[in-house]
Amino acid sequence: MIEQETYICRRSETNYLNVQLVKELVQWKQRYEERTSNIISKDEHGNLNVIYQWIESMRELPMMNEQLNAIGKSQEILMKQHEIQPMQI
């Protein structure tokens, strides 16, 4: 995605928003790599608390929160579709 936006920035004259997006994406990539290396170096990759904190930090981003909510709703729908009601005896 970063490469695509960089390409758009080079080709387009009106690219202010694309330049901003590239900067944000690069910063997110750097933070992700830093956090990943920290987790690996601390051997916390299996710690559920760390994973939960990551998910919660992602929820702070409006678009990610919307996507996570959509995933939750689709999982709920799937569960209801495959749910079997107990028989009445």
XYZ file of C-alpha atoms in Angstrom:
89
model
C 0.000 0.000 0.000
C 2.865 2.356 0.831
C 4.460 1.695 -2.545
C 1.178 2.366 -4.367
C 0.644 5.667 -2.595
C 4.252 6.702 -3.222
C 3.725 5.977 -6.921
C 0.534 8.080 -6.949
C 2.383 10.941 -5.256
C 5.080 10.909 -7.934
C 2.588 10.872 -10.828
C -0.028 13.316 -9.600
C 0.185 17.072 -9.265
C -2.619 17.333 -6.695
C -1.327 14.808 -4.250
C -1.415 16.522 -0.877
C -3.662 13.906 0.709
C -1.659 11.074 -0.803
C 1.564 12.537 0.609
C -0.061 12.750 4.036
C -1.290 9.172 3.710
C 2.177 7.917 2.761
C 3.686 9.676 5.778
C 1.085 8.153 8.094
C 1.520 4.679 6.611
C 5.300 4.855 6.951
C 4.961 5.945 10.581
C 2.531 3.078 11.290
C 4.868 0.623 9.620
C 7.799 1.854 11.726
C 5.768 1.629 14.944
C 4.557 -1.833 14.006
C 8.099 -3.031 13.350
C 9.339 -1.518 16.621
C 6.552 -3.119 18.636
C 7.014 -6.446 16.903
C 10.734 -6.483 17.629
C 10.054 -5.466 21.256
C 7.568 -8.282 21.708
C 9.919 -10.819 20.155
C 12.881 -9.618 22.223
C 10.813 -9.764 25.422
C 9.397 -13.161 24.432
C 5.871 -11.821 24.893
C 4.490 -13.064 21.589
C 2.333 -15.622 23.374
C 1.099 -13.304 26.122
C -2.653 -12.794 25.690
C -2.580 -9.535 27.637
C -0.142 -8.025 25.125
C -2.312 -9.217 22.236
C -5.401 -7.701 23.869
C -3.564 -4.377 24.312
C -2.612 -4.406 20.625
C -6.219 -4.956 19.600
C -7.405 -2.155 21.872
C -4.776 0.244 20.493
C -5.981 -0.608 16.977
C -9.570 0.172 18.024
C -8.501 3.768 18.681
C -8.278 4.263 14.918
C -11.775 4.964 13.563
C -11.369 2.884 10.393
C -9.887 -0.081 12.271
C -12.635 0.116 14.875
C -15.254 0.058 12.120
C -13.597 -2.951 10.475
C -13.264 -4.859 13.758
C -16.938 -4.192 14.496
C -17.882 -5.495 11.039
C -15.829 -8.646 11.644
C -17.573 -9.160 14.976
C -21.010 -8.775 13.389
C -20.203 -11.227 10.591
C -18.932 -13.761 13.146
C -22.160 -13.319 15.111
C -24.227 -13.958 11.976
C -22.217 -17.094 11.174
C -22.671 -18.408 14.700
C -26.441 -17.876 14.533
C -26.650 -19.566 11.128
C -24.946 -22.689 12.463
C -26.658 -22.699 15.834
C -28.794 -25.733 16.563
C -31.710 -25.376 18.922
C -32.105 -28.162 21.500
C -35.072 -30.437 20.972
C -37.990 -30.174 23.373
C -38.723 -33.516 25.021
